[in-house]
Each structure stands twice: as C-alpha cells, then as structure tokens.
Short mmCIF file of C-alpha atoms in Angstrom, two decimals:
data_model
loop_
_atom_site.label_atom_id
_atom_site.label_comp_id
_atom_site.label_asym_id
_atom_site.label_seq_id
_atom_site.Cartn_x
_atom_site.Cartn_y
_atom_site.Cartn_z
CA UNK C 1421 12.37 21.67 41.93
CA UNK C 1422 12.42 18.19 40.87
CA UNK C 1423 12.01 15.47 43.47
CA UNK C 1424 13.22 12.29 43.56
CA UNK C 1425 13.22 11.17 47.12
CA UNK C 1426 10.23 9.35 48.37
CA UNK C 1427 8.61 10.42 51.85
CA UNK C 1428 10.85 8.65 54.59
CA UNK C 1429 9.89 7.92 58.35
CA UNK C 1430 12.63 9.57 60.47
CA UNK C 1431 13.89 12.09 58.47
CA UNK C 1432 15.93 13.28 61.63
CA UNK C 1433 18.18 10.05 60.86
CA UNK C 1434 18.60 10.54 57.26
CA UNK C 1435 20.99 12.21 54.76
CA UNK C 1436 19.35 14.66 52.36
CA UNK C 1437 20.78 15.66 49.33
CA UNK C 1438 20.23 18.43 47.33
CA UNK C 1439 21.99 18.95 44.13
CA UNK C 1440 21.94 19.60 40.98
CA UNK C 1441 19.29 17.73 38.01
CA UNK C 1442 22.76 17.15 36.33
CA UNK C 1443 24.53 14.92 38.55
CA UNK C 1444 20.83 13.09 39.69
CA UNK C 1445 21.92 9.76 38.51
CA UNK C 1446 25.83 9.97 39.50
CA UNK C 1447 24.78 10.61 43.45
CA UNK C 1448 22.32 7.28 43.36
CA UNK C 1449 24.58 5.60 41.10
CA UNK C 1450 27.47 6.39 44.23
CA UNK C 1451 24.27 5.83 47.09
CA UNK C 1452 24.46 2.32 45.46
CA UNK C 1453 27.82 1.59 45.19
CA UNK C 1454 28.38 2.52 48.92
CA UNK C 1455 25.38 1.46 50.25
CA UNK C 1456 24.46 4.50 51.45
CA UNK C 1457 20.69 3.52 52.63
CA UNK C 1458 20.13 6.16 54.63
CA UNK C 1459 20.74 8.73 51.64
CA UNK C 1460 17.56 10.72 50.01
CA UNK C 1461 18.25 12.70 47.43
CA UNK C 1462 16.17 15.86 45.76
CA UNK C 1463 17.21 18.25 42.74
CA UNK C 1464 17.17 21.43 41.78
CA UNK C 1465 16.26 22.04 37.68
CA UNK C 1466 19.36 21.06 35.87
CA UNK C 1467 18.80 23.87 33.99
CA UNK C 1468 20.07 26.43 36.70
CA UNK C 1469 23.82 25.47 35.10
CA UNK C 1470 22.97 28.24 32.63
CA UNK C 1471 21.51 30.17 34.98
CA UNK C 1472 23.41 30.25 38.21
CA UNK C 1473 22.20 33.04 39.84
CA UNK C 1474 18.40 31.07 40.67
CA UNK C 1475 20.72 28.56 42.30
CA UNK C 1476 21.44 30.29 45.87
CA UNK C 1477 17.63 31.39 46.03
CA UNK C 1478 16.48 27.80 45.09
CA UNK C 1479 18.89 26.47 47.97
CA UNK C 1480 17.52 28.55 50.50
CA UNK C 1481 13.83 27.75 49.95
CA UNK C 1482 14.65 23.97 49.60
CA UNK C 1483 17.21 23.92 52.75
CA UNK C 1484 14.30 25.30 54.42
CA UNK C 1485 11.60 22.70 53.42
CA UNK C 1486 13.51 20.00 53.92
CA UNK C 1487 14.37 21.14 57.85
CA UNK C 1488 10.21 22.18 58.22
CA UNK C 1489 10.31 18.10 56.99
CA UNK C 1490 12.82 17.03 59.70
CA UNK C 1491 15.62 16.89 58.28
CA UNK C 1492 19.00 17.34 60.15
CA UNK C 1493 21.46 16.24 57.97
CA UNK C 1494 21.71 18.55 54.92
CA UNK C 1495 24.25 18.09 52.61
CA UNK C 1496 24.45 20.60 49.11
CA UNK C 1497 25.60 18.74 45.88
CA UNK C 1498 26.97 21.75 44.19
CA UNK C 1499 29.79 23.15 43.91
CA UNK C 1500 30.43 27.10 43.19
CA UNK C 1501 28.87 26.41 39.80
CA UNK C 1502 29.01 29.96 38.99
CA UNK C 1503 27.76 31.68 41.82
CA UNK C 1504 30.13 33.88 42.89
CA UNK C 1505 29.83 32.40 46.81
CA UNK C 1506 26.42 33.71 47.15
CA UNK C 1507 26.13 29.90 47.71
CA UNK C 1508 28.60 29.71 50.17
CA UNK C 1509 26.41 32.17 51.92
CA UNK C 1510 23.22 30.54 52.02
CA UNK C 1511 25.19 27.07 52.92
CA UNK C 1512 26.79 29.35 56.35
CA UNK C 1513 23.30 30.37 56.89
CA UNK C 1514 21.59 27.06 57.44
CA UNK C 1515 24.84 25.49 58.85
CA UNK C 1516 25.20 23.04 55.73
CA UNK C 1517 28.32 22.17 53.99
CA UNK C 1518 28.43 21.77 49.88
CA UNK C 1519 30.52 19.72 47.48
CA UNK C 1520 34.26 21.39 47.19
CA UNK C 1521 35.41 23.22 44.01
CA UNK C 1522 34.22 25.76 41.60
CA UNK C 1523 32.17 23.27 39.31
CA UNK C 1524 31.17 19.73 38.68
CA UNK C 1525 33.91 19.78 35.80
CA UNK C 1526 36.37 19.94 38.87
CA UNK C 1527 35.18 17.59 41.45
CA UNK C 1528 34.33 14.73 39.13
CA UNK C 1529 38.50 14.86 38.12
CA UNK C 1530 39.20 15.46 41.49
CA UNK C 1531 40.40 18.64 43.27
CA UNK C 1532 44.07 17.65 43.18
CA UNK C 1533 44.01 15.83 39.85
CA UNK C 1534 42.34 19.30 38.28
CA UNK C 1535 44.80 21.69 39.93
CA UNK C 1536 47.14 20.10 37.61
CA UNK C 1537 45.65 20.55 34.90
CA UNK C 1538 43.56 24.09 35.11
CA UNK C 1539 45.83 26.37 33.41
CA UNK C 1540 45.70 24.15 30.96
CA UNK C 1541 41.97 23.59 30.33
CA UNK C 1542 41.44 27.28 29.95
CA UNK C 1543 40.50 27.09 26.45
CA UNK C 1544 38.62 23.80 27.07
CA UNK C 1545 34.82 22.92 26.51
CA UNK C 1546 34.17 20.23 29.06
CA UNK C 1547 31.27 17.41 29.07
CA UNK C 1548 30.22 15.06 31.09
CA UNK C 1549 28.11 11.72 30.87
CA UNK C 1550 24.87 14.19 30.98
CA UNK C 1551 26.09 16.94 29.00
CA UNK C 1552 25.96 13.48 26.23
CA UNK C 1553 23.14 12.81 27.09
CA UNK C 1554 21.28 15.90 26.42
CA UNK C 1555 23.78 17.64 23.82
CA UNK C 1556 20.78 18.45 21.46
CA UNK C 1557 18.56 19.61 24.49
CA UNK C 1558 21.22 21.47 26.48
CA UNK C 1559 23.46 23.13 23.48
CA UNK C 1560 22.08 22.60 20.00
CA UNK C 1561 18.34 23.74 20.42
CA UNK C 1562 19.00 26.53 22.86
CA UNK C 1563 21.54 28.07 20.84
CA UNK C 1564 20.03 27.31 17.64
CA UNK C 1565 22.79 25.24 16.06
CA UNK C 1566 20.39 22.85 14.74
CA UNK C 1567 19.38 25.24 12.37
CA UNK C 1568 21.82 27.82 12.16
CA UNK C 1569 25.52 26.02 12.45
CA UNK C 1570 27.04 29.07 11.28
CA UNK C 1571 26.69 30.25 14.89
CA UNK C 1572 29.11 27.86 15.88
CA UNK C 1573 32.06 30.19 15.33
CA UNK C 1574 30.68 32.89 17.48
CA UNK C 1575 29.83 30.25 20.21
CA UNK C 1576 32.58 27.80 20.39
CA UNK C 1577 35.23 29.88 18.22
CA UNK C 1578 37.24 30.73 21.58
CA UNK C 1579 37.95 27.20 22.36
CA UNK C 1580 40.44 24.76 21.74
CA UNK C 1581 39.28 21.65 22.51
CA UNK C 1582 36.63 19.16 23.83
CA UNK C 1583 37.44 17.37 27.00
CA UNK C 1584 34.70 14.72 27.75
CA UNK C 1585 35.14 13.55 31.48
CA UNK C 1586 33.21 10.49 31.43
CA UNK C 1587 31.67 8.77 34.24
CA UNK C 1588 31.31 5.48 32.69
CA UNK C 1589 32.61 3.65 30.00
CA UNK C 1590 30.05 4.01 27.50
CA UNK C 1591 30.75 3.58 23.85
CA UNK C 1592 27.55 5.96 22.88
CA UNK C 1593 28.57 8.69 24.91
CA UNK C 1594 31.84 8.23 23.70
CA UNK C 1595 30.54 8.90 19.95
CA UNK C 1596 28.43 11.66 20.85
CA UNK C 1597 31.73 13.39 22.36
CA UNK C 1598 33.58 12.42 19.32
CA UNK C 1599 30.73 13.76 17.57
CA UNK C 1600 30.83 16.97 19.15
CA UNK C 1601 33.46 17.78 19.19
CA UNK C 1602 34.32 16.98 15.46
CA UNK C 1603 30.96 19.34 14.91
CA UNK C 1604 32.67 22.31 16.74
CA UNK C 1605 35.59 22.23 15.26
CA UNK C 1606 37.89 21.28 18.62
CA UNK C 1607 40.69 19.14 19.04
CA UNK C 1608 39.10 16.06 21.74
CA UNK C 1609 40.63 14.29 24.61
CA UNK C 1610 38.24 11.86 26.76
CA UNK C 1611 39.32 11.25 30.60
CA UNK C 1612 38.15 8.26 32.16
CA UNK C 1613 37.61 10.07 35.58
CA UNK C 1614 34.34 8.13 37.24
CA UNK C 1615 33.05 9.98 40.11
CA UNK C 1616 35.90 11.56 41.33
CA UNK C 1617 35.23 13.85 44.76
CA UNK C 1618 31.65 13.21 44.70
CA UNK C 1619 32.24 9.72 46.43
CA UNK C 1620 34.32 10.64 49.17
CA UNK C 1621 32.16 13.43 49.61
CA UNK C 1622 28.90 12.01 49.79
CA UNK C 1623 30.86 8.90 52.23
CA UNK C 1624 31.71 11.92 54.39
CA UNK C 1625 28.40 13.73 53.97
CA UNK C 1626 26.87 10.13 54.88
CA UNK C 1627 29.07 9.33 58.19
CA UNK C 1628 27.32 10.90 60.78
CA UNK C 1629 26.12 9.88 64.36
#
C-alpha cells in the first residue's frame, strides 16, 4: 500500500481516504478545489485494477489500520471495480461507505450521464487521464505489444472503439488517446467529463460533524 497522507494530530476529526493508486491525483486535485483541509488520503497499488480480487483483502487490512490510527471517518474511493461485492462486504463490515457505481469509467461520467450511454459502450475500451499516462506501463509492456503488436488482434480485436474520458484538458493526453487508439485499430471519441461523481462524493464523504 502506497501512502500519501502525512501523520495528522486528531485523526478522530479527519476524513481518510482510501482509494485506488489510479485516481491518487484526481481526489487531491478535488481536496483542492473544495478545500477540503481536513481530507487525508492513502492508496492501494494501482495495480489491483488488473487484479481485483487483492482489492477487498487490501481494504480490510487498511480500514483496520487506519481505525487502530484513530480514524473515524472512513471513506472507500472505489467503486465495484470488479469485485463482485466482496467489497461491498468488507465496506458493511467496518461501517464505511464507497464511491457509487461499478467502476471509475462510470463515476467519473457520472452515474446518470453513463446509464445513458452503457448499452452503448459495450464494445468500448475506456481511458482515463492515468490510463495516458501510463499506456506503455499499464498495457503495452504487460501484454507485450511493444514487441509483439501482432497480439493486438487477440487483445483488443473485440472492441469497437476508444473512449478517452478525460479529466483535464490536456493536449498530450489527448495525442496519446489519439495515438492509441489509432494503434489498436478502434474508432475514438474523447469526453470532456472532469471529475464527475467523485466531487460530490468526496463533498459528501467530507461533510460530517
């Protein structure tokens, strides 16, 4: 587990986050923008999005450390993210709530605004501002694309096309989508979406007392 909160006096009055390494920099970059002050935040390895069945176990023992800390106000940045509400579960045990949805790829559109468009997306390869960021580390090495792109087929064939929710308005991202999506083979569609659930969620998470 990756920690990026510093050691706080009165934990009891604070807001602990604990969410996933891929959305690190989206919950401080919300923190900021609402001046959430009160608002630590720690993450699990972002790495558990291919693997979400150490997520739930990795929740448990880090819900529990933070309460032997002091902590009272728990608040799970995931969603579902694949694991099959064995989350939920641990979440009901300690009493905490998480974010709402079935995956990151929902919340940052928005609950609503992704009902709409769902059925849709089926045959959709989403990314995100960190899935840009780390295309070679996250898809290309693991799979071996870099030196094999004949696996592409057998990876991506099933898709249609690459939607890139972005977070910000950055022109590099932006051409590493493009990018990708031109590599793959898949029709591409970029949605401005910005945060999306996560800031009402952490607001909510963040109005106690």
């Amino acid at each position: 587990m990756s920690a990026i909160r510093k050691a706080q006096p009165d934990q009891g009055e604070r807001l602990l986050v604990i969410a996933c390494g891929m959305i690190a920099r989206e919950v401080l970059a919300v923190k900021q923008q609402l001046g959430l002050d009160h608002l630590d935040l720690t993450c699990l390895p972002a790495e558990f999005h291919f693997y979400p069945d150490r997520i739930p176990p990795a929740m448990d023992k880090a819900i529990q450390k933070a309460k032997a800390e002091g902590y009272r106000h728990i608040f799970v940045g995931y969603a579902d993210c694949g694991t099959g509400g064995t989350l939920d579960r641990i979440c009901e045990k300690h009493g905490v709530e998480r974010m709402a949805g079935p995956h990151c790829f929902a919340f940052y559109q928005g609950m609503d605004a992704y009902a709409k468009v769902a059925d849709d997306d089926m045959m959709s390869f989403y990314m995100t501002d960190f899935l840009c960021r780390q295309f070679d580390a996250f898809f290309m090495k693991p799979l071996g694309l870099d030196k094999h792109p004949e696996l592409i087929k057998d990876y991506f064939g099933n898709y249609e096309k690459l939607v890139y929710i972005a977070q910000t308005d950055d022109p590099e991202l932006d051409r590493v989508a493009e990018k990708a999506a031109a590599m793959l083979g898949l029709a591409y569609e970029r949605r401005s979406t910005g945060y999306g659930d996560l800031t009402k969620e952490l607001a909510g998470a963040g109005a106690f007392g």
